[in-house]
Coordinates of C-alpha atoms in Angstrom, one line a residue:
M19 CA 7.4 26.6 -26.9
N20 CA 10.8 25.1 -25.4
Y21 CA 11.4 21.5 -27.1
V22 CA 12.1 19.5 -24.0
I23 CA 14.1 16.0 -23.6
A24 CA 13.7 13.4 -20.6
K25 CA 16.5 11.3 -20.2
Y26 CA 15.1 8.2 -18.4
L27 CA 17.3 5.9 -16.4
R28 CA 16.2 2.9 -14.3
I29 CA 18.4 -0.1 -12.4
S30 CA 16.8 -2.6 -10.2
D31 CA 17.9 -5.8 -8.0
E32 CA 17.5 -7.7 -11.1
D33 CA 20.5 -5.6 -12.4
I34 CA 22.7 -6.7 -9.2
D35 CA 24.8 -9.4 -7.9
L36 CA 24.2 -10.5 -4.7
D37 CA 27.3 -8.7 -3.5
G38 CA 26.3 -5.5 -4.5
V39 CA 27.9 -5.1 -7.6
V40 CA 26.6 -4.0 -10.7
K41 CA 26.6 -6.7 -13.1
Q42 CA 27.5 -5.0 -16.1
E43 CA 28.5 -1.2 -16.3
S44 CA 26.4 -0.3 -19.2
N45 CA 23.2 -1.0 -16.9
S46 CA 24.6 1.3 -14.3
I47 CA 23.1 4.8 -13.7
I48 CA 26.2 6.2 -14.4
G49 CA 26.5 4.0 -17.9
Q50 CA 23.4 4.8 -18.9
R51 CA 23.7 8.3 -18.3
A52 CA 26.9 8.8 -20.2
L53 CA 25.5 6.8 -23.0
L54 CA 22.7 8.8 -23.2
D55 CA 24.6 12.3 -23.1
N56 CA 27.0 10.7 -25.7
F57 CA 23.8 9.9 -28.1
I58 CA 22.3 13.9 -27.5
S59 CA 25.2 15.5 -28.3
K60 CA 25.5 13.6 -31.6
M61 CA 21.7 14.7 -32.8
P62 CA 21.9 18.3 -34.3
E63 CA 18.6 18.4 -34.0
F64 CA 18.6 18.5 -30.0
E65 CA 20.9 21.3 -30.1
G66 CA 20.0 24.4 -27.9
C67 CA 16.8 21.5 -26.1
E68 CA 16.7 21.6 -22.8
V69 CA 17.3 18.4 -21.4
I70 CA 15.7 17.3 -17.9
E71 CA 16.6 13.5 -16.3
E72 CA 14.3 11.0 -14.5
I73 CA 16.0 8.2 -12.3
D74 CA 14.5 4.8 -10.7
D75 CA 17.1 3.3 -8.6
G76 CA 16.5 -0.1 -7.1
R77 CA 12.7 -0.5 -9.0
T78 CA 11.7 -3.0 -11.0
G79 CA 10.7 -2.8 -14.7
T80 CA 7.9 -5.6 -14.0
N81 CA 5.3 -2.7 -12.8
F82 CA 5.0 1.4 -13.5
T83 CA 4.6 1.7 -9.8
R84 CA 7.7 3.7 -10.1
D85 CA 8.1 7.3 -8.8
G86 CA 10.3 8.6 -11.6
A87 CA 8.1 6.9 -14.0
Q88 CA 5.4 8.3 -13.3
R89 CA 6.5 11.8 -12.8
L90 CA 7.8 11.7 -16.3
I91 CA 4.6 9.9 -18.0
K92 CA 2.8 13.3 -15.8
L93 CA 4.8 15.6 -17.4
A94 CA 4.3 13.7 -21.0
E95 CA 0.7 14.0 -20.6
Q96 CA 0.2 17.6 -19.7
G97 CA 2.5 18.6 -22.8
K98 CA 6.1 19.5 -20.8
V99 CA 8.4 16.7 -22.4
Q100 CA 8.5 16.4 -26.2
C101 CA 10.8 13.3 -26.2
I102 CA 12.0 10.6 -24.0
I103 CA 14.9 8.6 -24.4
A104 CA 16.0 5.4 -22.8
K105 CA 19.1 2.9 -23.0
D106 CA 16.9 0.2 -23.9
L107 CA 13.0 -0.8 -23.8
S108 CA 14.0 -3.0 -20.9
R109 CA 14.6 0.2 -19.1
W110 CA 11.2 1.7 -19.6
G111 CA 9.2 -1.7 -18.6
R112 CA 9.7 -5.4 -18.9
N113 CA 5.6 -5.4 -18.9
Y114 CA 4.9 -6.0 -22.9
I115 CA 1.3 -4.9 -22.7
E116 CA 2.1 -1.9 -20.8
V117 CA 5.1 -1.0 -22.8
G118 CA 3.2 -1.4 -26.3
D119 CA 0.3 0.9 -24.9
F120 CA 2.5 3.8 -24.5
L121 CA 4.6 2.9 -27.3
E122 CA 1.0 2.5 -29.4
Q123 CA -1.3 4.6 -28.3
K124 CA -0.1 7.2 -25.4
F125 CA 3.2 8.7 -26.5
P126 CA 1.5 9.4 -29.9
S127 CA -1.5 11.0 -28.8
W128 CA 0.4 13.1 -26.4
G129 CA 2.9 14.3 -29.6
V130 CA 5.8 12.6 -27.6
R131 CA 8.8 11.1 -29.3
F132 CA 10.1 7.9 -28.0
I133 CA 13.9 6.8 -28.7
S134 CA 15.4 3.2 -27.1
I135 CA 19.1 3.7 -28.2
G136 CA 19.9 0.0 -27.8
D137 CA 16.6 -1.2 -30.2
F138 CA 17.5 1.3 -32.5
Y139 CA 13.9 2.2 -31.8
D140 CA 12.7 5.6 -32.4
T141 CA 9.0 6.9 -33.0
E142 CA 9.8 9.7 -35.4
K143 CA 12.0 7.7 -37.7
L144 CA 11.4 3.9 -37.3
I145 CA 15.0 3.5 -37.8
H146 CA 15.5 0.0 -39.7
G147 CA 11.8 -0.3 -39.9
T148 CA 10.9 -1.8 -36.5
S149 CA 7.4 -2.7 -36.3
S150 CA 5.0 -2.7 -33.5
I151 CA 5.1 -6.5 -33.6
D152 CA 8.8 -6.4 -33.2
V153 CA 8.6 -4.4 -30.3
A154 CA 5.8 -6.4 -28.8
F155 CA 8.2 -9.3 -29.2
R156 CA 11.2 -7.5 -27.6
N157 CA 9.0 -6.5 -24.4
L158 CA 7.2 -10.0 -24.3
I159 CA 11.2 -11.2 -24.2
Y160 CA 12.1 -8.7 -21.3
E161 CA 9.2 -9.8 -19.3
L162 CA 10.1 -13.7 -19.2
Y163 CA 13.8 -12.4 -18.8
S164 CA 12.9 -10.8 -15.9
Q165 CA 10.7 -13.8 -14.7
D166 CA 14.0 -16.1 -15.4
L167 CA 15.9 -13.5 -13.2
S168 CA 13.7 -13.6 -10.5
V169 CA 14.2 -17.4 -10.2
K170 CA 17.8 -17.2 -10.4
C171 CA 17.7 -14.6 -8.0
R172 CA 15.9 -16.4 -5.5
S173 CA 18.7 -19.4 -6.2
G174 CA 21.4 -17.2 -5.5
K175 CA 20.3 -15.8 -2.3
D176 CA 19.5 -19.1 -1.3
A177 CA 23.2 -20.4 -2.0
A178 CA 24.3 -17.2 -0.4
V179 CA 22.7 -17.5 2.8
K180 CA 23.6 -21.4 2.7
A181 CA 27.1 -19.9 2.5
G182 CA 26.5 -17.8 5.7
K183 CA 25.5 -14.2 4.6
I184 CA 23.0 -12.7 6.1
L185 CA 20.4 -11.0 3.8
A186 CA 18.1 -9.0 6.1
T187 CA 17.2 -5.1 5.7
Y188 CA 16.9 -4.7 9.3
P189 CA 18.6 -6.3 11.9
T190 CA 17.3 -8.8 14.5
F191 CA 16.9 -7.0 17.9
G192 CA 19.7 -7.4 20.5
Y193 CA 22.1 -7.9 17.0
D194 CA 23.6 -4.8 14.5
K195 CA 24.8 -4.7 10.9
D196 CA 28.5 -5.7 11.1
P197 CA 30.4 -2.1 9.9
A198 CA 32.7 -3.9 7.6
D199 CA 30.7 -6.6 6.2
R200 CA 27.1 -6.0 5.7
H201 CA 26.2 -9.6 5.3
K202 CA 27.2 -10.3 9.4
F203 CA 25.8 -9.4 12.6
V204 CA 27.5 -8.3 15.9
V205 CA 25.8 -8.5 19.1
D206 CA 24.4 -4.8 20.1
P207 CA 25.6 -3.7 23.1
V208 CA 22.3 -1.8 24.3
D209 CA 20.0 -4.6 23.1
S210 CA 21.7 -7.8 23.7
P211 CA 21.7 -7.6 27.3
I212 CA 17.6 -7.0 27.0
V213 CA 16.8 -10.1 25.2
K214 CA 19.0 -12.0 27.7
R215 CA 16.9 -10.8 30.5
I216 CA 13.5 -11.7 28.9
F217 CA 14.8 -15.1 28.4
D218 CA 16.3 -15.1 32.0
M219 CA 12.8 -13.9 33.6
A220 CA 10.8 -16.6 31.2
E221 CA 12.7 -19.3 32.4
Q222 CA 12.4 -17.8 35.9
G223 CA 8.5 -18.7 35.4
H224 CA 7.7 -15.1 34.6
S225 CA 4.8 -14.9 32.1
V226 CA 4.8 -12.8 28.8
T227 CA 2.0 -10.1 30.6
D228 CA 4.6 -10.0 33.8
I229 CA 7.6 -9.9 31.5
A230 CA 6.6 -7.0 29.3
K231 CA 4.3 -5.1 32.7
I232 CA 8.2 -5.1 34.0
L233 CA 9.5 -3.7 31.1
N234 CA 7.5 -0.9 30.7
A235 CA 7.6 0.3 34.0
E236 CA 11.3 0.2 33.9
G237 CA 11.2 2.2 30.6
V238 CA 13.6 -0.6 28.5
P239 CA 13.5 0.6 25.3
T240 CA 11.1 -1.3 22.5
K241 CA 12.1 -3.0 19.5
Q242 CA 10.7 -0.2 17.3
M243 CA 12.8 2.2 19.4
S244 CA 16.0 0.3 18.8
K245 CA 15.2 0.5 15.3
H246 CA 14.6 4.5 15.2
R247 CA 18.1 4.6 17.5
K248 CA 20.2 2.9 14.8
G249 CA 18.6 5.3 12.3
F250 CA 15.6 3.4 10.7
T251 CA 12.6 5.4 9.9
K252 CA 9.8 3.2 9.6
K253 CA 7.1 2.7 12.4
W254 CA 6.2 -0.6 13.4
G255 CA 2.8 0.1 15.3
R256 CA 2.8 2.3 17.9
G257 CA 6.4 0.8 19.2
D258 CA 6.2 3.1 22.7
L259 CA 5.3 -0.2 24.8
W260 CA 5.9 -4.0 25.3
D261 CA 3.1 -6.0 24.8
N262 CA 2.6 -9.5 24.7
S263 CA 3.3 -10.6 20.9
A264 CA 7.1 -8.6 21.4
V265 CA 7.9 -10.7 24.4
K266 CA 6.7 -13.9 22.4
D267 CA 8.1 -13.3 19.6
T268 CA 11.3 -12.9 21.1
L269 CA 11.6 -15.8 23.2
R270 CA 10.1 -17.8 20.2
N271 CA 12.8 -16.4 17.9
E272 CA 15.5 -19.3 17.6
C273 CA 18.2 -17.0 15.7
Y274 CA 19.4 -16.1 19.5
T275 CA 21.0 -19.3 19.6
G276 CA 23.3 -18.9 16.6
K277 CA 20.8 -20.3 14.1
W278 CA 19.8 -18.0 11.2
I279 CA 16.6 -18.8 9.6
Y280 CA 15.5 -17.6 5.9
G281 CA 12.6 -18.3 3.4
K282 CA 9.6 -18.2 6.0
T283 CA 7.8 -16.3 3.3
R284 CA 8.0 -15.7 -0.5
T285 CA 6.7 -13.1 -2.9
V286 CA 3.3 -14.7 -4.9
K287 CA 4.8 -13.8 -8.4
V288 CA 7.3 -11.5 -10.2
G289 CA 6.5 -7.5 -9.6
S290 CA 3.9 -8.5 -6.8
H291 CA 3.9 -7.2 -2.9
K292 CA 1.8 -9.9 -1.9
T293 CA 3.4 -12.6 0.0
K294 CA 2.9 -16.1 1.3
R295 CA 3.7 -18.5 4.3
I296 CA 6.4 -21.0 3.4
P297 CA 6.3 -24.8 5.2
K298 CA 8.7 -25.3 8.0
D299 CA 10.5 -27.9 6.7
E300 CA 11.1 -25.6 3.1
W301 CA 13.2 -22.8 5.4
I302 CA 16.7 -22.5 5.0
V303 CA 18.3 -22.8 8.8
V304 CA 22.2 -22.0 9.1
N305 CA 24.1 -23.1 12.6
N306 CA 26.4 -20.5 13.9
A307 CA 25.4 -18.3 11.6
I308 CA 25.5 -14.9 14.0
P309 CA 26.9 -14.4 17.3
R310 CA 25.1 -16.9 20.1
L311 CA 23.0 -14.8 23.2
I312 CA 20.9 -17.9 24.3
S313 CA 22.1 -21.1 25.2
D314 CA 20.5 -24.5 23.6
E315 CA 19.3 -25.5 26.8
Q316 CA 17.7 -22.1 28.2
F317 CA 16.1 -22.1 24.8
A318 CA 14.6 -25.3 25.1
I319 CA 13.4 -24.7 29.0
V320 CA 12.3 -21.5 27.6
Q321 CA 10.2 -23.2 24.9
E322 CA 9.1 -25.9 27.5
K323 CA 7.4 -23.1 29.8
L324 CA 5.4 -21.2 26.7
D325 CA 4.4 -24.6 25.4
A326 CA 3.0 -25.3 28.5
A327 CA 1.4 -21.7 29.5
F328 CA -0.2 -21.4 25.9
K329 CA -1.2 -25.2 25.6
G330 CA -4.8 -24.3 26.5
H331 CA -4.9 -21.9 23.6
V332 CA -3.6 -24.2 21.0
N333 CA -5.4 -26.9 21.8
R334 CA -8.5 -25.7 22.8
K335 CA -11.2 -25.2 20.1
P336 CA -12.4 -21.8 19.7
A337 CA -16.3 -21.6 20.5
K338 CA -18.8 -21.0 17.5
L339 CA -19.7 -17.3 19.1
P340 CA -21.0 -14.7 16.9
R341 CA -18.1 -11.8 16.2
T342 CA -19.0 -8.4 17.7
V343 CA -20.2 -5.8 15.6
F344 CA -18.0 -3.3 16.9
A345 CA -14.7 -5.7 16.3
G346 CA -11.9 -2.8 15.8
L347 CA -13.5 0.2 16.3
V348 CA -13.8 0.1 20.6
K349 CA -10.6 1.9 21.7
C350 CA -9.3 2.9 24.7
A351 CA -9.5 6.9 25.2
R352 CA -5.9 6.7 27.1
C353 CA -3.5 4.7 25.0
D354 CA -5.4 4.8 21.6
R355 CA -5.3 0.9 21.5
V356 CA -8.3 -1.5 20.1
L357 CA -9.6 -2.7 23.0
D358 CA -9.6 -6.4 23.3
Y359 CA -13.1 -8.0 23.0
D360 CA -14.1 -11.4 25.4
S361 CA -16.9 -13.5 24.6
R362 CA -17.4 -16.4 26.4
A363 CA -20.1 -19.1 26.9
N364 CA -22.7 -18.0 29.1
K365 CA -21.4 -14.4 29.6
P366 CA -22.2 -11.6 28.0
G367 CA -19.4 -10.0 25.8
A368 CA -17.3 -7.0 26.8
F369 CA -14.5 -5.0 26.2
N370 CA -11.6 -4.4 28.1
C371 CA -7.9 -2.5 27.9
K372 CA -4.9 -5.1 28.0
T373 CA -2.6 -2.1 28.5
V374 CA -3.5 -1.5 31.8
K375 CA -2.1 -5.3 32.5
R376 CA 1.6 -4.1 31.2
S377 CA 1.8 -0.7 32.2
D378 CA 0.6 2.2 34.2
R379 CA 1.7 5.1 31.8
Y380 CA -1.6 6.2 30.2
E381 CA -3.9 5.5 33.4
C382 CA -6.2 3.3 31.4
T383 CA -9.5 1.9 33.1
T384 CA -9.2 -1.7 34.4
A385 CA -13.2 -1.4 34.0
K386 CA -14.7 -3.8 31.2
I387 CA -17.5 -2.0 29.0
H388 CA -20.1 -4.1 27.7
E389 CA -21.2 -4.6 24.5
A390 CA -24.8 -4.4 25.7
D391 CA -24.3 -1.0 26.9
L392 CA -22.4 0.1 23.6
T393 CA -25.3 -1.4 21.4
E394 CA -28.1 0.3 23.6
A395 CA -25.8 3.9 23.2
V396 CA -25.6 3.1 19.4
L397 CA -29.0 2.3 18.5
T398 CA -30.7 5.0 20.5
V399 CA -29.2 7.5 18.5
L400 CA -29.9 6.0 15.4
Q401 CA -33.2 5.3 16.2
Q402 CA -33.3 9.3 17.5
Q403 CA -32.2 10.4 13.8
I404 CA -34.6 8.4 12.1
A405 CA -37.2 10.4 13.8
L406 CA -35.8 13.3 13.0
A407 CA -35.1 12.1 8.9
H408 CA -38.8 11.5 9.2
T409 CA -39.6 15.0 10.2
Q410 CA -37.2 16.3 7.4
Q411 CA -38.7 14.6 4.7
V412 CA -42.2 16.1 4.9
A413 CA -40.1 19.4 4.6
I414 CA -38.7 18.3 1.7
R415 CA -41.7 16.8 -0.2
D416 CA -43.2 19.9 0.3
D417 CA -40.8 21.4 -3.2
A418 CA -40.2 18.3 -4.5
T419 CA -42.1 19.0 -7.9
Q420 CA -40.1 21.8 -8.4
K421 CA -36.8 20.2 -7.8
Q422 CA -37.9 17.0 -10.3
K423 CA -38.6 19.5 -13.0
A424 CA -35.4 21.3 -12.4
Q425 CA -33.3 17.9 -12.3
K426 CA -34.8 16.5 -15.3
T427 CA -33.8 19.3 -17.4
M428 CA -29.9 19.1 -16.0
F429 CA -30.5 14.8 -16.5
A430 CA -31.6 15.1 -20.3
E431 CA -28.8 18.0 -20.9
I432 CA -25.9 15.3 -19.5
Q433 CA -27.4 12.5 -21.6
N434 CA -26.8 14.6 -24.6
L435 CA -23.4 15.6 -23.8
Q436 CA -22.6 11.8 -22.7
K437 CA -23.6 10.9 -26.5
L438 CA -21.3 13.9 -27.8
I439 CA -18.2 12.7 -25.5
D440 CA -18.8 9.1 -27.2
Q441 CA -18.8 10.1 -30.5
S442 CA -15.8 12.3 -30.1
K443 CA -14.3 9.4 -28.5
Q444 CA -15.3 7.4 -31.5
T445 CA -13.8 10.0 -33.8
K446 CA -10.3 9.8 -32.3
I447 CA -10.1 6.0 -32.8
A448 CA -11.3 6.6 -36.4
I449 CA -8.3 9.3 -36.7
W450 CA -5.6 6.8 -34.9
E451 CA -6.5 4.0 -37.1
K452 CA -6.1 6.2 -39.9
Y453 CA -2.7 7.2 -38.9
H454 CA -1.7 4.0 -38.4
G455 CA -2.4 2.8 -41.4
G456 CA -0.6 5.8 -43.0
N457 CA -3.7 7.4 -44.2
I458 CA -3.2 10.7 -42.7
S459 CA 0.0 12.6 -41.5
K460 CA 1.3 12.3 -37.8
E461 CA 1.1 16.5 -38.3
K462 CA -2.7 16.3 -39.4
F463 CA -3.4 13.1 -36.5
Q464 CA -1.9 15.3 -33.9
A465 CA -4.0 18.0 -34.1
E466 CA -7.1 16.3 -34.7
S467 CA -6.7 14.3 -31.8
E468 CA -5.4 17.6 -29.9
A469 CA -8.8 19.3 -30.6
L470 CA -10.7 16.4 -30.4
S471 CA -9.4 16.0 -26.4
K472 CA -9.9 19.6 -25.4
Q473 CA -13.7 18.6 -27.2
V474 CA -14.1 16.0 -24.4
T475 CA -12.5 18.0 -21.5
A476 CA -15.0 20.6 -22.2
Y477 CA -17.9 18.1 -22.7
E478 CA -16.8 16.5 -19.4
S479 CA -16.5 19.7 -17.6
K480 CA -20.1 21.1 -18.3
V481 CA -21.3 17.4 -17.0
V482 CA -19.3 18.2 -14.0
E483 CA -20.8 21.5 -13.7
L484 CA -24.5 20.0 -14.3
N485 CA -23.9 17.0 -11.6
N486 CA -22.9 19.6 -8.8
Q487 CA -26.0 22.0 -10.0
I488 CA -28.1 18.9 -9.3
E489 CA -26.7 18.2 -5.9
A490 CA -27.1 21.8 -4.9
V491 CA -30.9 21.6 -6.1
S492 CA -31.3 18.1 -3.9
N493 CA -29.0 19.1 -1.2
D494 CA -27.9 15.5 -2.3
T495 CA -26.0 14.6 0.7
E496 CA -28.8 15.3 3.3
S497 CA -31.3 13.4 1.2
K498 CA -29.6 10.5 0.7
L499 CA -29.0 10.1 4.1
T500 CA -32.5 11.0 5.2
K501 CA -33.7 8.4 2.6
R502 CA -31.2 5.4 4.0
L503 CA -32.5 6.6 7.9
I504 CA -36.1 6.4 7.0
E505 CA -35.2 2.9 5.6
L506 CA -34.4 1.7 8.8
S507 CA -37.6 2.8 10.6
G508 CA -38.2 0.5 13.4
I509 CA -35.1 -1.3 13.6
T510 CA -34.4 -2.8 16.8
E511 CA -31.1 -4.6 17.0
L512 CA -27.6 -3.7 15.2
T513 CA -25.5 -5.7 12.6
R514 CA -22.1 -5.5 11.5
E515 CA -23.0 -3.7 8.0
L516 CA -24.8 -0.8 10.0
V517 CA -22.2 -0.3 12.7
L518 CA -19.7 0.1 9.7
E519 CA -21.7 2.5 7.8
F520 CA -22.4 5.0 10.5
V521 CA -19.5 4.3 13.0
T522 CA -16.0 5.6 12.4
E523 CA -14.5 5.1 16.2
I524 CA -15.9 4.5 19.9
K525 CA -13.6 5.7 22.4
V526 CA -14.2 4.4 26.1
Y527 CA -12.7 6.5 29.2
T528 CA -15.1 4.5 31.4
P529 CA -17.9 2.5 31.6
E530 CA -20.3 5.3 31.8
R531 CA -18.3 7.7 29.5
I532 CA -17.8 6.7 25.8
E533 CA -17.4 9.1 22.9
I534 CA -18.8 8.0 19.4
T535 CA -17.4 9.6 16.2
W536 CA -20.2 9.0 13.4
K537 CA -19.2 9.0 9.6
Y538 CA -22.2 11.3 9.3
G539 CA -21.7 13.5 11.9
D540 CA -21.7 16.8 10.6
V541 CA -25.2 15.6 8.1
F542 CA -26.5 14.9 11.4
T543 CA -26.2 18.1 12.9
H544 CA -28.7 19.2 10.0
I545 CA -31.1 16.8 10.2
Q546 CA -33.2 18.6 13.2

């Protein structure tokens, strides 16, 4: 079998200065590649071996959700890579628990050699007597170092923003990034007139709904269309129509007065994608950081008008009304947007499409559909299915005894296989402990471990096969649904849980014509 060596290279934001310059050439992709190539060329045992490369560019080492690392892990697990080489352990990862799991458990069981050049670590030779404790300690230091870098990077970015640098992935609508300096904004000649017009219309007394309708009627490009025109491919919702939120967000954005505001949100912890909102008094606000589109006077006038228009919404305490059981599931069949739900005191709940107030492009219905009508339609179909389920259950019980005998035999066999699987896994742990304690050779450990893995795979495949046979005998999907429907016998009202269990979505064409998509649609046709 061909011996395959995999070079792993990684660089992330923690290795880069705020001006985009790599801190150390040795940390750059070019530097890492040169170091690894030089190391491989000086190893006689690697002569004639196949060498592949995996790179994670701009990815943190605090977790393993990296495309390059995941591809390499998969190749190693499949036995398609026999050796992995990295500049140092921090390139492979900065989470000491996960890195230790790979070095101590996974790589040895897969028969993969791992070399960290900078740490003098080689699982084949254990250069300089490097122990597992030493490796774990190094990885712990790398993780703590990553957390420290995060704090320093945040402080550095804050300082850069205060100095007038714009650290934004996407330019704000109405602006573009300066071709000569990516940390500056310039006025976008296409979008800036749209921003000014929106403010002018608001100052003249137009509501946000009126503004959205005017923009849509004239086919004015939306914010998403602007980003796509500039080469960004990310989708921001549907994005083909102006809505109230898009207009309101524009009118509330103080950056159009020349201010740059930074730090509204912050990641919860290192390596996490979750963010939290930061109090307004902790934001960084830099005056005259970007070109002004709106005067302070006009911005203040518009804010007063918005506050007056939304005063009732802000100050009024929402009535404690029950949430509709169909929340998020009722859509307009024309524009495919979720319908708004309106439920006020002394009035029945109803759904209506707000798109019709902003644009006539989709010819959405202006009529409301009452929640009571939807409830009656869904409940009627469920009750019909319950009646059919009772009929099917009679037929199922006729051959229940024979099915139960067949299932009992297969269940017993599955239990026996599960015991064999557990025994094989325990044996695998035992030989790992022997290998780790120096009582057996690496070759014997790998051979016995591989044999046990194949044995476990064979047992597990047999378990899957038996489960499939049990499902085929009992027609499991239909019987579970039938049993569930019978449990619902006598229902006279819907709950949120029931709707989520059975309904995928409800599309409304008109109050007289709706289309319900059932989660068990295909199975419903068999219960007849």
